[in-house]
Amino acid sequence: HSNDFMMICSLNNRFLSFSLLFKSIGTIGTCPYKGIPAIILLLIATAIGVIAGIKSSSNNIDKEGVNFLFMHSPTKPRAAFTLCIALPFWLWALEKVIMNGDPDLGAISFLLVIVSCGFVLSRSTESAGCCDCSNVPCIMLLLSNALVSLNYIVPLSFDLPLTLKIYFAIAALYWAILCVWNWKGRKEGVDKKEGEYESIV
């Protein structure tokens, strides 16, 4: 489990330079460009998350591997994917808080997602890839994903540049879908464990 976490962290270390670069691009010139760097980062993070999710499930990075990740994977690959999305945005939010003093709630909400993902990964079995014994890790991941989505919904009513509102709307929907998708992963894992038990019997 620690190897999975370290592999994902290694992939995401590369995101810090990207996030700082995109932040600079987003603040150059006028406000209409704000939000575009974050959308680009989200696309890159998603691509890396797909690779990490597939690798954590020991599948090949091909069409079948992608289909398994999004449609049939248990909690572990989904948590690996979600961790890859949350980590660069948490680093970005943390940088804004430390360097600029901005009250970015993402520094808290994304951290909760990272902790929840780590909890799921640490409690997942090698065989089924789902959490043992307790629903707590999955519930934590569900709630933290929902909190991030809510964090993006709130500022939509503010007077902000259009491109930034577009990003907030995309991100709110993205994390709402992740919220449901991660919860469904628990059922996939339970079904797999029951199938393995039946095959043994």
PDB file of C-alpha atoms in Angstrom:
ATOM      1  CA  HIS A   1       0.000   0.000   0.000  1.00  0.00           C
ATOM      2  CA  SER A   2       2.837   2.414   0.796  1.00  0.00           C
ATOM      3  CA  ASN A   3       4.332   1.678  -2.620  1.00  0.00           C
ATOM      4  CA  ASP A   4       1.068   2.669  -4.309  1.00  0.00           C
ATOM      5  CA  PHE A   5       0.933   5.894  -2.327  1.00  0.00           C
ATOM      6  CA  MET A   6       4.583   6.746  -3.078  1.00  0.00           C
ATOM      7  CA  MET A   7       4.092   6.052  -6.782  1.00  0.00           C
ATOM      8  CA  ILE A   8       1.124   8.421  -6.899  1.00  0.00           C
ATOM      9  CA  CYS A   9       2.966  11.081  -4.910  1.00  0.00           C
ATOM     10  CA  SER A  10       5.919  10.793  -7.296  1.00  0.00           C
ATOM     11  CA  LEU A  11       3.638  11.383 -10.272  1.00  0.00           C
ATOM     12  CA  ASN A  12       2.050  14.362  -8.584  1.00  0.00           C
ATOM     13  CA  ASN A  13       5.350  16.016  -7.648  1.00  0.00           C
ATOM     14  CA  ARG A  14       5.585  17.007 -11.296  1.00  0.00           C
ATOM     15  CA  PHE A  15       2.290  18.831 -10.975  1.00  0.00           C
ATOM     16  CA  LEU A  16       3.640  21.464  -8.586  1.00  0.00           C
ATOM     17  CA  SER A  17       5.683  23.177 -11.288  1.00  0.00           C
ATOM     18  CA  PHE A  18       2.708  22.948 -13.654  1.00  0.00           C
ATOM     19  CA  SER A  19       0.359  24.473 -11.086  1.00  0.00           C
ATOM     20  CA  LEU A  20       2.725  27.369 -10.369  1.00  0.00           C
ATOM     21  CA  LEU A  21       3.188  27.982 -14.097  1.00  0.00           C
ATOM     22  CA  PHE A  22      -0.556  27.942 -14.755  1.00  0.00           C
ATOM     23  CA  LYS A  23      -1.135  30.275 -11.810  1.00  0.00           C
ATOM     24  CA  SER A  24       1.253  32.781 -13.362  1.00  0.00           C
ATOM     25  CA  ILE A  25      -0.413  32.477 -16.761  1.00  0.00           C
ATOM     26  CA  GLY A  26      -3.840  32.920 -15.210  1.00  0.00           C
ATOM     27  CA  THR A  27      -2.909  36.220 -13.552  1.00  0.00           C
ATOM     28  CA  ILE A  28      -1.136  37.761 -16.570  1.00  0.00           C
ATOM     29  CA  GLY A  29      -3.135  40.512 -18.200  1.00  0.00           C
ATOM     30  CA  THR A  30      -6.851  40.837 -17.594  1.00  0.00           C
ATOM     31  CA  CYS A  31      -9.242  38.784 -15.479  1.00  0.00           C
ATOM     32  CA  PRO A  32     -10.993  36.890 -18.335  1.00  0.00           C
ATOM     33  CA  TYR A  33      -8.053  34.459 -18.429  1.00  0.00           C
ATOM     34  CA  LYS A  34      -8.605  33.314 -14.865  1.00  0.00           C
ATOM     35  CA  GLY A  35      -9.858  29.757 -14.624  1.00  0.00           C
ATOM     36  CA  ILE A  36      -8.311  28.580 -17.896  1.00  0.00           C
ATOM     37  CA  PRO A  37      -5.028  27.433 -16.246  1.00  0.00           C
ATOM     38  CA  ALA A  38      -7.033  25.426 -13.700  1.00  0.00           C
ATOM     39  CA  ILE A  39      -9.029  23.715 -16.462  1.00  0.00           C
ATOM     40  CA  ILE A  40      -5.764  22.741 -18.193  1.00  0.00           C
ATOM     41  CA  LEU A  41      -4.374  21.422 -14.917  1.00  0.00           C
ATOM     42  CA  LEU A  42      -7.562  19.429 -14.335  1.00  0.00           C
ATOM     43  CA  LEU A  43      -7.186  17.764 -17.748  1.00  0.00           C
ATOM     44  CA  ILE A  44      -3.537  16.886 -17.073  1.00  0.00           C
ATOM     45  CA  ALA A  45      -4.339  15.605 -13.587  1.00  0.00           C
ATOM     46  CA  THR A  46      -7.129  13.464 -15.016  1.00  0.00           C
ATOM     47  CA  ALA A  47      -4.764  11.884 -17.539  1.00  0.00           C
ATOM     48  CA  ILE A  48      -2.203  11.110 -14.822  1.00  0.00           C
ATOM     49  CA  GLY A  49      -4.997   9.852 -12.559  1.00  0.00           C
ATOM     50  CA  VAL A  50      -6.127   7.366 -15.206  1.00  0.00           C
ATOM     51  CA  ILE A  51      -2.592   5.960 -15.433  1.00  0.00           C
ATOM     52  CA  ALA A  52      -2.222   5.746 -11.644  1.00  0.00           C
ATOM     53  CA  GLY A  53      -5.655   4.164 -11.222  1.00  0.00           C
ATOM     54  CA  ILE A  54      -4.988   1.519 -13.852  1.00  0.00           C
ATOM     55  CA  LYS A  55      -1.538   0.736 -12.473  1.00  0.00           C
ATOM     56  CA  SER A  56      -2.902   0.367  -8.938  1.00  0.00           C
ATOM     57  CA  SER A  57      -5.329  -2.256 -10.249  1.00  0.00           C
ATOM     58  CA  SER A  58      -2.521  -4.137 -12.064  1.00  0.00           C
ATOM     59  CA  ASN A  59      -4.189  -3.700 -15.456  1.00  0.00           C
ATOM     60  CA  ASN A  60      -2.625  -2.726 -18.764  1.00  0.00           C
ATOM     61  CA  ILE A  61      -2.895   0.888 -19.879  1.00  0.00           C
ATOM     62  CA  ASP A  62      -5.190   0.220 -22.819  1.00  0.00           C
ATOM     63  CA  LYS A  63      -8.862   0.453 -23.729  1.00  0.00           C
ATOM     64  CA  GLU A  64      -9.796  -2.467 -21.483  1.00  0.00           C
ATOM     65  CA  GLY A  65      -7.829  -1.027 -18.574  1.00  0.00           C
ATOM     66  CA  VAL A  66      -9.583   2.342 -18.918  1.00  0.00           C
ATOM     67  CA  ASN A  67     -12.976   0.642 -19.173  1.00  0.00           C
ATOM     68  CA  PHE A  68     -12.243  -1.395 -16.026  1.00  0.00           C
ATOM     69  CA  LEU A  69     -11.151   1.703 -14.090  1.00  0.00           C
ATOM     70  CA  PHE A  70     -14.240   3.744 -14.842  1.00  0.00           C
ATOM     71  CA  MET A  71     -16.870   1.008 -14.971  1.00  0.00           C
ATOM     72  CA  HIS A  72     -15.849  -1.981 -12.833  1.00  0.00           C
ATOM     73  CA  SER A  73     -12.982  -1.018 -10.506  1.00  0.00           C
ATOM     74  CA  PRO A  74     -13.272  -1.328  -6.695  1.00  0.00           C
ATOM     75  CA  THR A  75     -12.384   1.451  -4.246  1.00  0.00           C
ATOM     76  CA  LYS A  76      -8.578   1.221  -4.426  1.00  0.00           C
ATOM     77  CA  PRO A  77      -8.041   2.253  -8.094  1.00  0.00           C
ATOM     78  CA  ARG A  78     -10.707   4.937  -7.741  1.00  0.00           C
ATOM     79  CA  ALA A  79      -9.002   6.359  -4.661  1.00  0.00           C
ATOM     80  CA  ALA A  80      -5.665   6.362  -6.528  1.00  0.00           C
ATOM     81  CA  PHE A  81      -7.293   8.272  -9.383  1.00  0.00           C
ATOM     82  CA  THR A  82      -8.933  10.760  -7.015  1.00  0.00           C
ATOM     83  CA  LEU A  83      -5.682  11.321  -5.126  1.00  0.00           C
ATOM     84  CA  CYS A  84      -3.990  12.356  -8.366  1.00  0.00           C
ATOM     85  CA  ILE A  85      -6.680  14.976  -8.942  1.00  0.00           C
ATOM     86  CA  ALA A  86      -6.684  16.360  -5.410  1.00  0.00           C
ATOM     87  CA  LEU A  87      -2.944  16.581  -4.735  1.00  0.00           C
ATOM     88  CA  PRO A  88      -1.887  19.189  -7.346  1.00  0.00           C
ATOM     89  CA  PHE A  89      -4.887  21.397  -6.553  1.00  0.00           C
ATOM     90  CA  TRP A  90      -4.127  21.161  -2.838  1.00  0.00           C
ATOM     91  CA  LEU A  91      -0.523  22.217  -3.537  1.00  0.00           C
ATOM     92  CA  TRP A  92      -1.808  25.108  -5.608  1.00  0.00           C
ATOM     93  CA  ALA A  93      -4.262  26.203  -2.896  1.00  0.00           C
ATOM     94  CA  LEU A  94      -1.578  25.854  -0.223  1.00  0.00           C
ATOM     95  CA  GLU A  95       0.794  28.007  -2.263  1.00  0.00           C
ATOM     96  CA  LYS A  96      -1.883  30.711  -2.537  1.00  0.00           C
ATOM     97  CA  VAL A  97      -2.453  30.673   1.226  1.00  0.00           C
ATOM     98  CA  ILE A  98       1.241  30.744   2.154  1.00  0.00           C
ATOM     99  CA  MET A  99       2.584  33.084  -0.527  1.00  0.00           C
ATOM    100  CA  ASN A 100      -0.370  35.437  -1.082  1.00  0.00           C
ATOM    101  CA  GLY A 101      -2.391  35.092   2.101  1.00  0.00           C
ATOM    102  CA  ASP A 102      -5.495  34.170   0.098  1.00  0.00           C
ATOM    103  CA  PRO A 103      -8.192  32.429   2.199  1.00  0.00           C
ATOM    104  CA  ASP A 104      -8.467  29.473  -0.183  1.00  0.00           C
ATOM    105  CA  LEU A 105     -10.742  26.822   1.322  1.00  0.00           C
ATOM    106  CA  GLY A 106      -9.260  24.328  -1.132  1.00  0.00           C
ATOM    107  CA  ALA A 107      -6.287  24.048   1.211  1.00  0.00           C
ATOM    108  CA  ILE A 108      -8.660  22.323   3.640  1.00  0.00           C
ATOM    109  CA  SER A 109     -11.130  20.519   1.381  1.00  0.00           C
ATOM    110  CA  PHE A 110      -8.491  18.998  -0.912  1.00  0.00           C
ATOM    111  CA  LEU A 111      -6.446  17.946   2.120  1.00  0.00           C
ATOM    112  CA  LEU A 112      -9.486  16.042   3.427  1.00  0.00           C
ATOM    113  CA  VAL A 113      -9.741  14.261   0.070  1.00  0.00           C
ATOM    114  CA  ILE A 114      -6.039  13.333   0.198  1.00  0.00           C
ATOM    115  CA  VAL A 115      -6.379  11.969   3.740  1.00  0.00           C
ATOM    116  CA  SER A 116      -9.517  10.029   2.754  1.00  0.00           C
ATOM    117  CA  CYS A 117      -7.799   8.546  -0.302  1.00  0.00           C
ATOM    118  CA  GLY A 118      -4.821   7.524   1.811  1.00  0.00           C
ATOM    119  CA  PHE A 119      -7.184   5.895   4.298  1.00  0.00           C
ATOM    120  CA  VAL A 120      -8.950   3.954   1.523  1.00  0.00           C
ATOM    121  CA  LEU A 121      -5.653   2.835  -0.026  1.00  0.00           C
ATOM    122  CA  SER A 122      -4.277   1.713   3.340  1.00  0.00           C
ATOM    123  CA  ARG A 123      -7.423  -0.285   4.159  1.00  0.00           C
ATOM    124  CA  SER A 124      -7.845  -1.937   0.751  1.00  0.00           C
ATOM    125  CA  THR A 125      -7.163  -5.639   0.365  1.00  0.00           C
ATOM    126  CA  GLU A 126      -4.718  -6.824  -2.272  1.00  0.00           C
ATOM    127  CA  SER A 127      -7.191  -9.295  -3.767  1.00  0.00           C
ATOM    128  CA  ALA A 128     -10.438  -7.371  -4.057  1.00  0.00           C
ATOM    129  CA  GLY A 129      -9.078  -3.840  -3.854  1.00  0.00           C
ATOM    130  CA  CYS A 130     -11.858  -2.711  -1.542  1.00  0.00           C
ATOM    131  CA  CYS A 131     -11.951  -1.576   2.070  1.00  0.00           C
ATOM    132  CA  ASP A 132     -12.092  -4.251   4.739  1.00  0.00           C
ATOM    133  CA  CYS A 133     -14.440  -4.407   7.695  1.00  0.00           C
ATOM    134  CA  SER A 134     -15.700  -0.830   7.764  1.00  0.00           C
ATOM    135  CA  ASN A 135     -17.525   1.691   5.597  1.00  0.00           C
ATOM    136  CA  VAL A 136     -15.698   4.558   7.307  1.00  0.00           C
ATOM    137  CA  PRO A 137     -12.954   5.104   4.655  1.00  0.00           C
ATOM    138  CA  CYS A 138     -15.528   5.109   1.848  1.00  0.00           C
ATOM    139  CA  ILE A 139     -17.825   7.451   3.755  1.00  0.00           C
ATOM    140  CA  MET A 140     -14.904   9.796   4.422  1.00  0.00           C
ATOM    141  CA  LEU A 141     -14.078   9.844   0.718  1.00  0.00           C
ATOM    142  CA  LEU A 142     -17.738  10.425  -0.166  1.00  0.00           C
ATOM    143  CA  LEU A 143     -18.055  13.390   2.203  1.00  0.00           C
ATOM    144  CA  SER A 144     -14.717  14.957   1.262  1.00  0.00           C
ATOM    145  CA  ASN A 145     -15.582  14.768  -2.451  1.00  0.00           C
ATOM    146  CA  ALA A 146     -18.947  16.370  -1.748  1.00  0.00           C
ATOM    147  CA  LEU A 147     -17.251  19.130   0.256  1.00  0.00           C
ATOM    148  CA  VAL A 148     -14.935  19.978  -2.652  1.00  0.00           C
ATOM    149  CA  SER A 149     -17.920  20.117  -5.020  1.00  0.00           C
ATOM    150  CA  LEU A 150     -19.759  22.418  -2.620  1.00  0.00           C
ATOM    151  CA  ASN A 151     -16.640  24.575  -2.315  1.00  0.00           C
ATOM    152  CA  TYR A 152     -16.845  25.194  -6.062  1.00  0.00           C
ATOM    153  CA  ILE A 153     -20.616  25.817  -6.091  1.00  0.00           C
ATOM    154  CA  VAL A 154     -20.620  28.596  -3.477  1.00  0.00           C
ATOM    155  CA  PRO A 155     -18.604  31.214  -5.448  1.00  0.00           C
ATOM    156  CA  LEU A 156     -20.767  30.779  -8.578  1.00  0.00           C
ATOM    157  CA  SER A 157     -23.073  33.480  -7.204  1.00  0.00           C
ATOM    158  CA  PHE A 158     -20.191  35.953  -6.828  1.00  0.00           C
ATOM    159  CA  ASP A 159     -19.244  38.676  -9.316  1.00  0.00           C
ATOM    160  CA  LEU A 160     -16.336  36.892 -11.000  1.00  0.00           C
ATOM    161  CA  PRO A 161     -14.841  36.670 -14.505  1.00  0.00           C
ATOM    162  CA  LEU A 162     -16.826  34.435 -16.852  1.00  0.00           C
ATOM    163  CA  THR A 163     -13.957  32.008 -17.476  1.00  0.00           C
ATOM    164  CA  LEU A 164     -13.490  31.560 -13.735  1.00  0.00           C
ATOM    165  CA  LYS A 165     -17.201  30.824 -13.294  1.00  0.00           C
ATOM    166  CA  ILE A 166     -17.004  28.295 -16.128  1.00  0.00           C
ATOM    167  CA  TYR A 167     -14.131  26.561 -14.341  1.00  0.00           C
ATOM    168  CA  PHE A 168     -16.019  26.541 -11.028  1.00  0.00           C
ATOM    169  CA  ALA A 169     -19.084  25.016 -12.732  1.00  0.00           C
ATOM    170  CA  ILE A 170     -16.978  22.354 -14.465  1.00  0.00           C
ATOM    171  CA  ALA A 171     -15.099  21.537 -11.248  1.00  0.00           C
ATOM    172  CA  ALA A 172     -18.294  21.387  -9.172  1.00  0.00           C
ATOM    173  CA  LEU A 173     -19.822  18.889 -11.605  1.00  0.00           C
ATOM    174  CA  TYR A 174     -16.530  16.970 -11.872  1.00  0.00           C
ATOM    175  CA  TRP A 175     -16.267  16.457  -8.106  1.00  0.00           C
ATOM    176  CA  ALA A 176     -19.970  15.645  -7.782  1.00  0.00           C
ATOM    177  CA  ILE A 177     -19.471  12.870 -10.342  1.00  0.00           C
ATOM    178  CA  LEU A 178     -16.331  11.699  -8.488  1.00  0.00           C
ATOM    179  CA  CYS A 179     -18.366  11.621  -5.283  1.00  0.00           C
ATOM    180  CA  VAL A 180     -20.894   9.187  -6.762  1.00  0.00           C
ATOM    181  CA  TRP A 181     -18.258   7.237  -8.726  1.00  0.00           C
ATOM    182  CA  ASN A 182     -16.081   6.631  -5.659  1.00  0.00           C
ATOM    183  CA  TRP A 183     -19.073   5.430  -3.650  1.00  0.00           C
ATOM    184  CA  LYS A 184     -20.078   3.017  -6.430  1.00  0.00           C
ATOM    185  CA  GLY A 185     -16.562   1.577  -6.276  1.00  0.00           C
ATOM    186  CA  ARG A 186     -17.372   0.149  -2.863  1.00  0.00           C
ATOM    187  CA  LYS A 187     -20.215  -1.931  -4.347  1.00  0.00           C
ATOM    188  CA  GLU A 188     -17.941  -3.186  -7.132  1.00  0.00           C
ATOM    189  CA  GLY A 189     -15.405  -4.306  -4.527  1.00  0.00           C
ATOM    190  CA  VAL A 190     -18.030  -6.015  -2.378  1.00  0.00           C
ATOM    191  CA  ASP A 191     -19.398  -7.885  -5.410  1.00  0.00           C
ATOM    192  CA  LYS A 192     -15.884  -8.992  -6.333  1.00  0.00           C
ATOM    193  CA  LYS A 193     -15.168 -10.269  -2.816  1.00  0.00           C
ATOM    194  CA  GLU A 194     -18.450 -12.185  -2.780  1.00  0.00           C
ATOM    195  CA  GLY A 195     -17.616 -13.700  -6.184  1.00  0.00           C
ATOM    196  CA  GLU A 196     -14.206 -14.819  -4.951  1.00  0.00           C
ATOM    197  CA  TYR A 197     -15.790 -16.366  -1.866  1.00  0.00           C
ATOM    198  CA  GLU A 198     -18.350 -18.235  -3.963  1.00  0.00           C
ATOM    199  CA  SER A 199     -15.618 -19.565  -6.266  1.00  0.00           C
ATOM    200  CA  ILE A 200     -13.709 -20.903  -3.263  1.00  0.00           C
ATOM    201  CA  VAL A 201     -16.812 -22.583  -1.847  1.00  0.00           C
TER     202      VAL A 201
END
